Coordinates of C-alpha atoms and ligand atoms in Angstrom, one line a residue:
X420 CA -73.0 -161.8 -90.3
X421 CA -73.5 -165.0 -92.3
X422 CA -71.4 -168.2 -91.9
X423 CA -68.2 -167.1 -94.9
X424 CA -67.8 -163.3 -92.8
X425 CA -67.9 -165.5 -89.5
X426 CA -64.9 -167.2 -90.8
X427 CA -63.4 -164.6 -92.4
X428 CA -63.5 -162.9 -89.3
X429 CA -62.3 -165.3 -87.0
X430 CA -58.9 -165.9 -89.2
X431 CA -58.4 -162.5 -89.6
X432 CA -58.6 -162.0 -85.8
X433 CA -56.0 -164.5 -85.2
X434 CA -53.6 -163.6 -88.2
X435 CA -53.2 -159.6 -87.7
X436 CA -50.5 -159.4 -90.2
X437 CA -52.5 -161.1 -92.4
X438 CA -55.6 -158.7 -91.7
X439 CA -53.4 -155.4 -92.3
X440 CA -52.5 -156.5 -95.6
X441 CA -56.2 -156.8 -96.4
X442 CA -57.9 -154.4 -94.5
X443 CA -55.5 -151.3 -96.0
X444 CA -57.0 -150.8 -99.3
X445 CA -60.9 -151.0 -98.4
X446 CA -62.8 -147.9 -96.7
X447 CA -64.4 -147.9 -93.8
X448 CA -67.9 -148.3 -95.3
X449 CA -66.7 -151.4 -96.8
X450 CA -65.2 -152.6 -93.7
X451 CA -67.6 -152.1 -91.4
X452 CA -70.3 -153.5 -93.3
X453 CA -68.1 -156.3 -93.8
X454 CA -67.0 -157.6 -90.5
X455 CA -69.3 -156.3 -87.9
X456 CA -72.7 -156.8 -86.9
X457 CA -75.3 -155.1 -88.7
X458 CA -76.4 -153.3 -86.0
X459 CA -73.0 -151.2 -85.8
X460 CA -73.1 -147.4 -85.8
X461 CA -70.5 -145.7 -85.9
X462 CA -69.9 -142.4 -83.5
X463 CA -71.7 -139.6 -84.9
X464 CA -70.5 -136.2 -83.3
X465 CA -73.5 -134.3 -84.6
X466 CA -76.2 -136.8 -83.6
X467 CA -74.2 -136.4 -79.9
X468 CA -74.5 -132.6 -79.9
X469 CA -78.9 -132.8 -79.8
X470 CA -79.8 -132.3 -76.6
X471 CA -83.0 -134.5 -76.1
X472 CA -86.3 -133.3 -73.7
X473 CA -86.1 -137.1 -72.4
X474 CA -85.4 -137.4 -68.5
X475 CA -82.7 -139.1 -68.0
X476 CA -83.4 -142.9 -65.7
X477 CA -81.5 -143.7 -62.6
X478 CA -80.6 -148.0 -62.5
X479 CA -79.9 -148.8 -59.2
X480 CA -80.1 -152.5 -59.7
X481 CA -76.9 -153.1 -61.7
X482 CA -75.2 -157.2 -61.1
X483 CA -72.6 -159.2 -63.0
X484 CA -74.1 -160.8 -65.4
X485 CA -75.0 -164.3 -64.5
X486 CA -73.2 -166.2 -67.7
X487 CA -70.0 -163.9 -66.7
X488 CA -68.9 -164.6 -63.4
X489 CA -66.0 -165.5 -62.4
X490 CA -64.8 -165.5 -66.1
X491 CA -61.8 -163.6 -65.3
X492 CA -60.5 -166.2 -62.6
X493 CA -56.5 -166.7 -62.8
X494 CA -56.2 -163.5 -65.5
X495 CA -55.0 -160.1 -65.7
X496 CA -55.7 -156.7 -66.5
X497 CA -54.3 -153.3 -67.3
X498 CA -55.8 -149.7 -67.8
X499 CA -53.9 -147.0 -69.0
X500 CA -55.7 -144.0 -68.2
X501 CA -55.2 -140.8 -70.6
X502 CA -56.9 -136.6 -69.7
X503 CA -58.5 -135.4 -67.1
X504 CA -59.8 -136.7 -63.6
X505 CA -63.6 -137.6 -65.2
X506 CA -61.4 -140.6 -66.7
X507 CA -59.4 -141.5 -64.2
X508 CA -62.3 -142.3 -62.2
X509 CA -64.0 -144.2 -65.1
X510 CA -61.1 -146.4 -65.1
X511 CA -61.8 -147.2 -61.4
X512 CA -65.4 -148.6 -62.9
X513 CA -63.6 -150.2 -65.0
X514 CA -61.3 -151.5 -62.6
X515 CA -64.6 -152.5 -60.4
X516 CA -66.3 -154.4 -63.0
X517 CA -62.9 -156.3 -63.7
X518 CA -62.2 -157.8 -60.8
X519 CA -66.0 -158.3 -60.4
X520 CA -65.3 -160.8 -63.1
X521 CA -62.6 -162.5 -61.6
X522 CA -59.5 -160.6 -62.7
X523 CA -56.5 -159.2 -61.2
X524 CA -54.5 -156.3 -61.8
X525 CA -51.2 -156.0 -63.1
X526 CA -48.8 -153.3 -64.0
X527 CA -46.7 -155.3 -66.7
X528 CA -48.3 -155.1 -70.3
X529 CA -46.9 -158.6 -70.8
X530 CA -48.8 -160.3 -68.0
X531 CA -51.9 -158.8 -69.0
X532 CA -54.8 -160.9 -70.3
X533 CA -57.1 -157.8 -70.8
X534 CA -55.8 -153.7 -71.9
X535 CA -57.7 -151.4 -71.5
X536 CA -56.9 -147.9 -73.1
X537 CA -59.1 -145.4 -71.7
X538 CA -59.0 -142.2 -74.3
X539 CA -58.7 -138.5 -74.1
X540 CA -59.3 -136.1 -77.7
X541 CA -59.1 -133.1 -75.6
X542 CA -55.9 -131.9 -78.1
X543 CA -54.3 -133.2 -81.0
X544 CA -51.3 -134.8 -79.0
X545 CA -53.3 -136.4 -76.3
X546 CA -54.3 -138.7 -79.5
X547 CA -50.9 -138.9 -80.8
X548 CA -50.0 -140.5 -77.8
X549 CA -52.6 -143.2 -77.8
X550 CA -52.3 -144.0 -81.0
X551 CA -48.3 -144.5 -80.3
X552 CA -49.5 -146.9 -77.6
X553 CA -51.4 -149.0 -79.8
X554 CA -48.7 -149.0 -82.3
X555 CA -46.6 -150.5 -79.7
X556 CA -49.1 -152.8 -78.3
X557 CA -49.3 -154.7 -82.0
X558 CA -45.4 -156.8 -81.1
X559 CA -47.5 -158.1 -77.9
X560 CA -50.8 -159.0 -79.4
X561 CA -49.0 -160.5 -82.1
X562 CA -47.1 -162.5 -79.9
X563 CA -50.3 -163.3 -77.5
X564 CA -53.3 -163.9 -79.9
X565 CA -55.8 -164.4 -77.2
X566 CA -54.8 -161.1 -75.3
X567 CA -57.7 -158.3 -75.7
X568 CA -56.7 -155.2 -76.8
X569 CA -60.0 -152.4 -76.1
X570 CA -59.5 -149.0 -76.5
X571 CA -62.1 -147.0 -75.1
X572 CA -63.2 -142.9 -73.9
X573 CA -63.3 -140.0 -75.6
X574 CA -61.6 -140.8 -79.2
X575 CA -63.8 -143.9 -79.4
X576 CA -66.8 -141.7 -79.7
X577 CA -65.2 -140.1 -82.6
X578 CA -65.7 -141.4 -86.0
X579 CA -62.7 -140.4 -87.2
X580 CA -60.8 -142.2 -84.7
X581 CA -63.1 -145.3 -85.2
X582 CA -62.7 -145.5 -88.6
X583 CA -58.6 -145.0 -88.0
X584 CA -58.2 -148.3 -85.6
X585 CA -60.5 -150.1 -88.5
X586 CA -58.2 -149.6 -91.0
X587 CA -54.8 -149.2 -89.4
X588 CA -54.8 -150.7 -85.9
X589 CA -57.2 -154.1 -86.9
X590 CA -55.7 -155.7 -84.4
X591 CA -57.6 -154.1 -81.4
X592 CA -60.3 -156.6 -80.2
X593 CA -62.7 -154.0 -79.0
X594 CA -64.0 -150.5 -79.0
X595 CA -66.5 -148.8 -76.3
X596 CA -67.3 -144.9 -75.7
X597 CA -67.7 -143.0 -72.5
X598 CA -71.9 -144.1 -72.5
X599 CA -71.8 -148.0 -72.1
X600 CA -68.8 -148.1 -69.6
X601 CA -71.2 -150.3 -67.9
X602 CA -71.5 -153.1 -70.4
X603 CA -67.7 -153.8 -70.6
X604 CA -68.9 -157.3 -69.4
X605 CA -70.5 -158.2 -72.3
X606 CA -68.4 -156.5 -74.5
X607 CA -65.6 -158.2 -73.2
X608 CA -67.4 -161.8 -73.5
X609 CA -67.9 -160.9 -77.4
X610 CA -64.8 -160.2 -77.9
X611 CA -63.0 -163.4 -76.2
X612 CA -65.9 -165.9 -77.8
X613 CA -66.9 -164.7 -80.8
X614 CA -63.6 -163.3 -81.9
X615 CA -65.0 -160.6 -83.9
X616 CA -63.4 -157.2 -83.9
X617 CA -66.2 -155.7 -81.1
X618 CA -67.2 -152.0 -82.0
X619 CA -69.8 -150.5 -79.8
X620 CA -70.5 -146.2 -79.1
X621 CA -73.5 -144.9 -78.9
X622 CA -73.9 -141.2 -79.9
X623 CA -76.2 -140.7 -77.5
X624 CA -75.7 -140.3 -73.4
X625 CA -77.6 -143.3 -71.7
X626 CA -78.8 -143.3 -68.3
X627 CA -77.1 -142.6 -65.0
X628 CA -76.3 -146.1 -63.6
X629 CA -75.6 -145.5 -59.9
X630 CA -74.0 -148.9 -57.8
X631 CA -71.1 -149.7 -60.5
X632 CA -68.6 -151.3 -58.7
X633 CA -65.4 -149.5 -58.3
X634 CA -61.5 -150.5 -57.5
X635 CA -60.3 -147.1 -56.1
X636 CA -56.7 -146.0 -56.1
X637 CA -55.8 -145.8 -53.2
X638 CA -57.8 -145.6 -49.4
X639 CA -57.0 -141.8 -49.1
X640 CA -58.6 -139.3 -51.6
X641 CA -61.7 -140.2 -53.4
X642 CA -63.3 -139.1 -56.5
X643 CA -66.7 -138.7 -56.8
X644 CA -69.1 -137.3 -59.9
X645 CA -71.3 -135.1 -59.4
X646 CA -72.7 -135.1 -62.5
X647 CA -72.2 -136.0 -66.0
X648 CA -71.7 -134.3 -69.4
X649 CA -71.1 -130.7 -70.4
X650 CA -73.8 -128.3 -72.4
X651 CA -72.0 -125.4 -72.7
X652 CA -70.2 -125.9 -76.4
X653 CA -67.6 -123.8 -75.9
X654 CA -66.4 -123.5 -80.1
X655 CA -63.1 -125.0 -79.6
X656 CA -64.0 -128.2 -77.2
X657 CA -64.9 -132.2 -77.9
X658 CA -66.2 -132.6 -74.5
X659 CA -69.9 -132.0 -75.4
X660 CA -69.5 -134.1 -78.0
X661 CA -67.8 -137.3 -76.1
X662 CA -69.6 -136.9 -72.6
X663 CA -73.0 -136.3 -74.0
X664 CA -75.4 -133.4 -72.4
X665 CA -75.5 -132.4 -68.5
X666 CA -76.8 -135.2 -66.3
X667 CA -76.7 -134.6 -62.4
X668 CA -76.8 -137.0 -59.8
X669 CA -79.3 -137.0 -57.3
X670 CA -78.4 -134.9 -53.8
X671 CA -78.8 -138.3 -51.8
X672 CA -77.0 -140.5 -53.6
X673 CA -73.8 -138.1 -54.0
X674 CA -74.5 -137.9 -50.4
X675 CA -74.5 -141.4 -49.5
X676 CA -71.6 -142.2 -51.3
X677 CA -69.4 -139.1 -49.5
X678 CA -70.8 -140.6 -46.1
X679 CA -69.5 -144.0 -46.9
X680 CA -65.9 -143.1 -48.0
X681 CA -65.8 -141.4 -44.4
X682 CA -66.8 -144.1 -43.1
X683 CA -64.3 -146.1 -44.4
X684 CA -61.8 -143.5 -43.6
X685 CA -60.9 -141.7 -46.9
X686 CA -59.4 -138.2 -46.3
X687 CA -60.8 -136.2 -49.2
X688 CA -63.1 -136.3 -51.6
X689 CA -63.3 -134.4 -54.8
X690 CA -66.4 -133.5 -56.9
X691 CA -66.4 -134.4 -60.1
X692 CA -68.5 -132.9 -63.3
X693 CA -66.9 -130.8 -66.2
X694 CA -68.9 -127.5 -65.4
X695 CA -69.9 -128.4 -62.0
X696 CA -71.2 -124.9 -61.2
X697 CA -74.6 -126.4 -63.3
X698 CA -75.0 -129.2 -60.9
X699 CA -78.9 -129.4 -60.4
X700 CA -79.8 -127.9 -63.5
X701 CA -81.4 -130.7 -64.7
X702 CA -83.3 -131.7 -61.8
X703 CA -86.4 -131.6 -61.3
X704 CA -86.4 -129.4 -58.4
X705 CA -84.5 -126.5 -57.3
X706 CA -81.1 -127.6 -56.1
X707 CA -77.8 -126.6 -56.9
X708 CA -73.9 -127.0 -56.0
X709 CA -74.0 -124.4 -53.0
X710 CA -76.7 -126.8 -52.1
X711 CA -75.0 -130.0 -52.6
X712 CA -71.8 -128.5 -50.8
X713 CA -73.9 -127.0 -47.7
X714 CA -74.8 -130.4 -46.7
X715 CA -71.4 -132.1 -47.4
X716 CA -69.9 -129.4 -45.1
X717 CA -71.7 -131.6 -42.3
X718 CA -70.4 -135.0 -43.1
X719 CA -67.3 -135.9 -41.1
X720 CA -64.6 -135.9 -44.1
X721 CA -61.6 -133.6 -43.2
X722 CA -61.3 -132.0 -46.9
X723 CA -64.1 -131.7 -49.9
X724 CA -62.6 -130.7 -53.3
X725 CA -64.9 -130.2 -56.5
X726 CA -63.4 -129.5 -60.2
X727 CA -64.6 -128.0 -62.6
X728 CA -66.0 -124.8 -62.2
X729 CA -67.6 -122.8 -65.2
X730 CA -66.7 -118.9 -64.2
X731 CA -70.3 -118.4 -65.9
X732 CA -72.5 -120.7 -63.7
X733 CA -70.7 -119.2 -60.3
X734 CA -73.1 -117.7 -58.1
X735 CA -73.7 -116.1 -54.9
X736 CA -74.8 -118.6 -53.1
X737 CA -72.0 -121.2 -53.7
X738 CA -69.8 -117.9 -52.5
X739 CA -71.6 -117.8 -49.6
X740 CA -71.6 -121.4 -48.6
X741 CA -67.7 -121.6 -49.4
X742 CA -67.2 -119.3 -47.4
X743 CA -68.3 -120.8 -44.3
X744 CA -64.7 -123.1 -45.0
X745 CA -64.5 -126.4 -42.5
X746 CA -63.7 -129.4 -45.0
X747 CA -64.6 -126.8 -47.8
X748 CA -61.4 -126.1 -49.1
X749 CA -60.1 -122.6 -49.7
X750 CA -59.1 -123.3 -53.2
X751 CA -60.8 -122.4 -56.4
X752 CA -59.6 -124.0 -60.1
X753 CA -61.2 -120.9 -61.6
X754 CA -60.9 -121.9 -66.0
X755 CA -60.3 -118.4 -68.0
X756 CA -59.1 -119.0 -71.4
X757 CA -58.4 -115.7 -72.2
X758 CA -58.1 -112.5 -71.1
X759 CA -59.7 -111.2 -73.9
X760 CA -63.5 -110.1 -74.1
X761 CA -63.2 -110.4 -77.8
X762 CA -61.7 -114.0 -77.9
X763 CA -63.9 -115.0 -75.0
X764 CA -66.8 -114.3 -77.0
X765 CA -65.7 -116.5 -80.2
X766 CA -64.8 -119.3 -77.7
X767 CA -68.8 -118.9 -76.4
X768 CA -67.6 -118.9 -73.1
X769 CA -70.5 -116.6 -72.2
X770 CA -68.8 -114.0 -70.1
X771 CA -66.2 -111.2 -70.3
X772 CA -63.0 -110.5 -69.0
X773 CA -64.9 -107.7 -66.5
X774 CA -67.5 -110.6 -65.6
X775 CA -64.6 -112.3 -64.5
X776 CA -62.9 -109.7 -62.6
X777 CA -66.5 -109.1 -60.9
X778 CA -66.4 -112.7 -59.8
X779 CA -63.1 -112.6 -58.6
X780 CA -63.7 -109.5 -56.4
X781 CA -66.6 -111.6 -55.5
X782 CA -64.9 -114.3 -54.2
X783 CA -61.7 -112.7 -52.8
X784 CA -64.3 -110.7 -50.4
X785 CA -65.8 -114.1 -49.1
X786 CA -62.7 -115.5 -49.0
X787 CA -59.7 -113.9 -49.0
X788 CA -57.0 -116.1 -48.6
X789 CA -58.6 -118.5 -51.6
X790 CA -55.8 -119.9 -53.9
X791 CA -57.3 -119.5 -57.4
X792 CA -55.8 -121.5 -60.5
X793 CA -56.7 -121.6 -63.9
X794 CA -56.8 -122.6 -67.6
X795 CA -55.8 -120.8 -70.8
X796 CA -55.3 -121.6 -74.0
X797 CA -52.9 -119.6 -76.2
X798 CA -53.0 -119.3 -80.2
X799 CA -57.2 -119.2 -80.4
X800 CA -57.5 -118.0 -84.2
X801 CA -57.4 -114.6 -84.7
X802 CA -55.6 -113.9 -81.6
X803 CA -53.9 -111.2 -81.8
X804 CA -50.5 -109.6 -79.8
X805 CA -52.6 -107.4 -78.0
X806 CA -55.6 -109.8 -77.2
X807 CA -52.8 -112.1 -75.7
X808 CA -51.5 -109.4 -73.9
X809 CA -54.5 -108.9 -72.2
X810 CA -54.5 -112.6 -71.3
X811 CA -50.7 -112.0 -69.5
X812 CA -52.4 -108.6 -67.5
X813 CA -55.2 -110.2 -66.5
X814 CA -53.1 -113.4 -65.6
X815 CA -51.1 -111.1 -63.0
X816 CA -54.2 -109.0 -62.1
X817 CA -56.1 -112.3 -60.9
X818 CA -52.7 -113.4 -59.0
X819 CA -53.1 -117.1 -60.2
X820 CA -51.1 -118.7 -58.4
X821 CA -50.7 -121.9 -60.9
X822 CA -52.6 -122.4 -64.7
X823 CA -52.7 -124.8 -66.6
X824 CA -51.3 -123.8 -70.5
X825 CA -52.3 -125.0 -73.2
X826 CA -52.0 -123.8 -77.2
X827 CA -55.0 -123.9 -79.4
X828 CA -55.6 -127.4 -81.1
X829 CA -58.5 -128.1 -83.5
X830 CA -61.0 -130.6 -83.1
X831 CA -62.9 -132.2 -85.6
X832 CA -66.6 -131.0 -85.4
X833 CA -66.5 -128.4 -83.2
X834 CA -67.5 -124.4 -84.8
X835 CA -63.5 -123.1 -83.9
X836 CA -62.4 -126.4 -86.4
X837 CA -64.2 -124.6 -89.1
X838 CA -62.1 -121.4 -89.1
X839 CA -58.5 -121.1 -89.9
X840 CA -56.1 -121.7 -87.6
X841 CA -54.3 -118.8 -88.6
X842 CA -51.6 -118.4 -85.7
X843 CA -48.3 -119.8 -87.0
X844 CA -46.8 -122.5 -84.4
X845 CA -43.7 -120.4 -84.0
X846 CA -46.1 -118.0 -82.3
X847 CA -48.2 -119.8 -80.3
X848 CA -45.2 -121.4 -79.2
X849 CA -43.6 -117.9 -78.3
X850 CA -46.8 -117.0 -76.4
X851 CA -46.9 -120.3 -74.8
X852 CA -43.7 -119.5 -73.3
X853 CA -44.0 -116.0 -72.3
X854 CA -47.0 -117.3 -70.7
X855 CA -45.7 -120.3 -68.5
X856 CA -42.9 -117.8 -67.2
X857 CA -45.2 -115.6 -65.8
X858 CA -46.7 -119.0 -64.4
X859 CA -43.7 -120.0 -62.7
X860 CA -43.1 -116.6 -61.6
X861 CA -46.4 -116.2 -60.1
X862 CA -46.0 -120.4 -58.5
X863 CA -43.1 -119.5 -57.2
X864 CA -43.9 -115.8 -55.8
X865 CA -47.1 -117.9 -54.2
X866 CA -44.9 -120.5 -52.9
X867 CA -42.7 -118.2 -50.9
X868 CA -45.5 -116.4 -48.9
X869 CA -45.3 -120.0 -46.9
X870 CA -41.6 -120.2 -46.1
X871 CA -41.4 -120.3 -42.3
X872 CA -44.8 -120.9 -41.8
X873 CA -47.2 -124.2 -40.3
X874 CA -49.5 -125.8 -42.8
X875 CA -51.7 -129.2 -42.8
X876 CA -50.7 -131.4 -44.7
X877 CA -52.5 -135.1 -45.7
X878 CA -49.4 -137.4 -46.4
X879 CA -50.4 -139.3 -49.7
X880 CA -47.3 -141.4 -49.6
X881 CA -43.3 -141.5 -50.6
X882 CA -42.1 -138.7 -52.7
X883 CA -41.4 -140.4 -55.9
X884 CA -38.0 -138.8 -56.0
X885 CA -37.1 -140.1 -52.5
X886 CA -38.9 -142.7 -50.9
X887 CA -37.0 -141.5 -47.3
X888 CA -39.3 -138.5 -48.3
X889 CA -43.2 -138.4 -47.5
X890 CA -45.4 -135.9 -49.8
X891 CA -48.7 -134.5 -49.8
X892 CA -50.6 -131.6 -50.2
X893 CA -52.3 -128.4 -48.1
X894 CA -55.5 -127.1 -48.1
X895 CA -54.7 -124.5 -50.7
X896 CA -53.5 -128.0 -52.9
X897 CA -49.8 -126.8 -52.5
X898 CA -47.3 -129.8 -52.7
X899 CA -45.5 -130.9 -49.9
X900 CA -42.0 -132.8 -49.2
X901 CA -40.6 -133.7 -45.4
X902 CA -39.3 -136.4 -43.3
X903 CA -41.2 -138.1 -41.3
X904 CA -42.2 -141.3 -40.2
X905 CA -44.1 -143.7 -42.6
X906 CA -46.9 -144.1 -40.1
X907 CA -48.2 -141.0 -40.8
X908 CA -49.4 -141.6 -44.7
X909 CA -53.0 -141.0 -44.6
X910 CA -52.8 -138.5 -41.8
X911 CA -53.5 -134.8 -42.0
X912 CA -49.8 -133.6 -39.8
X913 CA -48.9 -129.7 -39.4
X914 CA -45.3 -128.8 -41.4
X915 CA -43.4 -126.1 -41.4
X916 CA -42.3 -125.1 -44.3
X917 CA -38.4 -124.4 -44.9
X918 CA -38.0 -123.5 -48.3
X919 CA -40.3 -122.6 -51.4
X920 CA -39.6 -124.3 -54.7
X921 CA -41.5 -123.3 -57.9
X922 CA -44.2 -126.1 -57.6
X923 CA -43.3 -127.5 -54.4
X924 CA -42.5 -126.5 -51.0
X925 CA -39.7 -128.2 -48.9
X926 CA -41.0 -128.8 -44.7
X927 CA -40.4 -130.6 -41.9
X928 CA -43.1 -132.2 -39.4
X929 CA -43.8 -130.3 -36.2
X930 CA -45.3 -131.6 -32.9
X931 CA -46.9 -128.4 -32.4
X932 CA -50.4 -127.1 -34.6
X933 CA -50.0 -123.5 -33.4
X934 CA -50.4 -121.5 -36.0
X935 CA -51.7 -123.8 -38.5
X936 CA -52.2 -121.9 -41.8
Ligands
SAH2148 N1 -64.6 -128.4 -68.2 C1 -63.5 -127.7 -68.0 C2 -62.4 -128.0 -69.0 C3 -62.1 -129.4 -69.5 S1 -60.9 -129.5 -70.6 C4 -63.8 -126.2 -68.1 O1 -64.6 -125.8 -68.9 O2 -63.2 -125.5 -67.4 C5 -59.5 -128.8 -69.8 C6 -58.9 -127.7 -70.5 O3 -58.4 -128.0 -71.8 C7 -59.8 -126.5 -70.8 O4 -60.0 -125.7 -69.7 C8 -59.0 -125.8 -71.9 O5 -58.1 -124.8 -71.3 C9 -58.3 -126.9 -72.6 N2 -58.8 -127.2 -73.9 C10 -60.0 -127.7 -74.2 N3 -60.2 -127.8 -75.5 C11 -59.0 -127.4 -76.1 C12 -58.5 -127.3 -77.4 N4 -59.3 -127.6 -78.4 N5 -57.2 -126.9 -77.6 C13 -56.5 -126.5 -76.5 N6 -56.9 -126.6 -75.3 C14 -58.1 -127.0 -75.0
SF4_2149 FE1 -65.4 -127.9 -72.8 FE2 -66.4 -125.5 -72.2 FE3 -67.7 -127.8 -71.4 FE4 -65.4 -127.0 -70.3 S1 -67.3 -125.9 -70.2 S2 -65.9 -129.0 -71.0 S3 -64.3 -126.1 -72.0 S4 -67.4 -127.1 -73.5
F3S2150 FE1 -60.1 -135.7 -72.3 FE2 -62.6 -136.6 -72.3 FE3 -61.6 -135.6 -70.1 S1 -61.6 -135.4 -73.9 S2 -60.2 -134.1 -70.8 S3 -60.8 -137.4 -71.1 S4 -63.7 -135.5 -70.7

């Protein structure tokens, strides 16, 4: 960038109003090779979908840059965390490498030196509602020139999305994707000293970097991944696309990291990876989540957790080791889509609805009091009545006891995008509810099986509705409300349970652990 686009820049950075007005009638093209460095690329979903021979490198060795510390002495931050639990934890990362530099957090957007919006594209309205929060964050950057604005996740490895905050939102400071989490440092000093508008996504996954500091929430339940990435391309999902191909962990350093959050006294932990049933796939020797689960059984942490399984990728041996229980948890999140063969095999999920009744049988034999949950999306195109039907027969032949509904949402650059999405709203809406009463049916039907009954429960905290009222949840991940003392958050007590709600159960504490469900 010579000396004129430097300047240009800079003013524009510190006028937004100014920059909207000239920013609106240029492309993107234009604009990117007009104010960023010529090194820029933007996203490129198809360049992220080749799946590359190269090994993947571990980095152990990762420090604060010198030139960085401390930088974020006597400022603030905030991270607003969109989708699923893959970013939740990312935004602990983020959180780490934050305060690493100095900063503190804060919950008020107008203390905030630093926001941080981490991204989701899973469906159309997840980005609806992060592109409202930008829209509302423009009064407060306009107001507070020198806060940063980044916006980072899934939609920043989209193009689309880029090329949408480059023309419409120019007021954000800086973009980053789910690949180079570990170089918000950096970023972050770009964008405070050079004042340029900081885009940087790579298309491709980069290397597993191991000892990134983390800020958990909270000293009770941990998250921990597993592994990273997803190669299964089912036709209607981003993830592939934004989290790059399958990348596992090594066994020891999963297993370190488990031993240490005992150590410090966390509760739970729960495995992270988006198909974590191909854990080990990659490696170079034979090792898979049964494996990895077999030897977490032995650590001293009362409960171990792991979403998200793949029904495909679900074999024997994980049954097997499951079903030896202890802190392995008697509750599956079991994603079926559909109860349809024939919309199972356009979403490439790779097995049928009799595969997944096999598996089921499977796993109710090894375990038969195993809650099982689920996904499903309604509306798929070409769905017909009778293919969503068979979604509701196989819903309440399975005996979920909770799912997850969503309907069908196109994604740019995935195979399902390039069909109609022939299934008018009013329907999918229709089947959407049809579905979610047999949900709450089938929640609440599950729920009652408890009433007079002793379960463990590990007390998370207040109730949000009550703070006189403690909450947590069982093995079987059923949610808990009771009375009882404070002291007892981060405790696994036995309740008895005095009424069943539709997504909660109401209890009381008990002195005695007879008959501890
Ligand atoms: N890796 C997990 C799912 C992650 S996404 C798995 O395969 O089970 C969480 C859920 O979002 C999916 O299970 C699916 O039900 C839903 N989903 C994904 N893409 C979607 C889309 N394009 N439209 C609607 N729902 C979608
Ligand atoms: Fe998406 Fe399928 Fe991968 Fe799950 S397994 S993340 S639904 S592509
Ligand atoms: Fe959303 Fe990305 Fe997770 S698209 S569901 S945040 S992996």
């Amino acid at each position: 960038m010579n000396e004129e686009q430097r300047l240009e820049t800079n003013q524009i950075k510190n006028d937004p109003k100014a920059n909207l007005d000239r920013l609106k009638n240029m492309d993107s093209d234009e604009l990117i090779g007009k104010y960023f460095q010529s090194t820029y690329q933007p996203p490129n979903l198809k360049k992220a979908k080749k799946r590359l021979k190269k090994d993947v490198d571990i980095h152990y060795d990762y420090a604060v840059p010198e030139d960085m510390k401390g930088i974020g002495q006597g400022k603030k931050f905030l991270i607003r965390t969109y989708g699923c639990q893959m970013n939740e934890h990312d935004s602990e990362v983020m959180a780490g490498l934050l305060t690493d530099l100095g900063y503190q957090p804060t919950e008020e957007t107008e203390e905030a030196d630093v926001i941080l919006l981490n991204t989701c594209a899973i469906r159309e309205n997840a980005e609806n509602k992060v592109f409202g929060e930008i829209g509302h964050l423009k009064p407060i950057k306009m107001e507070n020139p020198d806060l940063i604005i980044g916006v980072c996740g899934c939609m920043s490895q989209e193009e689309s999305v880029v090329n949408r905050i480059l023309q419409k939102h120019p007021f954000v400071d800086m973009i980053f994707g789910t690949h180079n989490i570990h170089r918000l440092p950096q970023l972050l000093k770009e964008a405070m000293f050079s004042k340029e508008m900081v885009v940087e996504v790579w298309s491709k996954e980069g290397d597993i970097i191991e000892n990134l500091p983390k800020v958990r929430k909270g000293n009770i339940k941990a998250w921990v991944n597993i592994m990273y990435g997803c190669d299964k391309f089912c036709t209607y999902c981003i993830v592939p696309y934004t989290r790059g191909k399958e990348r596992s962990r090594l066994p020891e350093d999963i297993i370190q990291e488990v031993r240490h959050l005992a150590a410090q006294g966390y509760q739970e932990v729960t495995l992270l990876g988006q198909n974590v049933n191909a854990y080990g796939k990659d490696l170079e020797f034979e090792y898979g989540l049964g494996d990895l689960l077999d030897e977490l059984r032995k650590i001293d942490i009362p409960r171990v957790r792991f979403t998200t399984s793949h029904p495909r990728d679900f074999d024997d041996h994980l049954i097997e080791v499951l079903a030896k229980g202890g802190n392995l948890l008697d509750h599956i999140h079991l994603p079926v889509q559909s109860g349809s063969s024939d919309i199972l095999r356009i979403m490439a999920r790779r097995y049928t609805r009799e595969d997944f009744l096999e598996l089921v049988g499977k796993i109710r034999e090894a375990m038969p009091n195993a809650t099982l949950t689920t996904d499903i999306i309604v509306g798929f195109p070409n769905e017909t009545d009778e293919q969503f039907e068979e979604t509701m027969t196989l819903m309440k032949e399975v005996g979920f006891e909770s799912a997850y509904t969503f309907i069908y949402s196109p994604r740019e650059g995935t195979p399902a995008a390039r069909w109609e999405d022939n299934i008018p709203m009013e329907v999918k809406k229709e089947r959407l509810q049809r579905l979610n009463a047999l949900v709450n049916e089938q929640s609440k039907a599950s729920m009652e099986k408890y009433e007079g009954q002793i379960v463990e429960v590990l007390v998370e905290g207040e109730s949000k509705k009550d703070p006189d009222v403690l909450s947590g949840y069982t093995e079987r991940n059923k949610l808990v409300n009771f009375k009882a003392p404070k002291s007892m958050i981060g405790q696994i007590v036995p309740v008895k349970i005095t009424k069943a709600k539709t997504w909660s159960l109401d209890g009381e504490f008990v002195e005695s652990t007879a008959e501890v469900l």
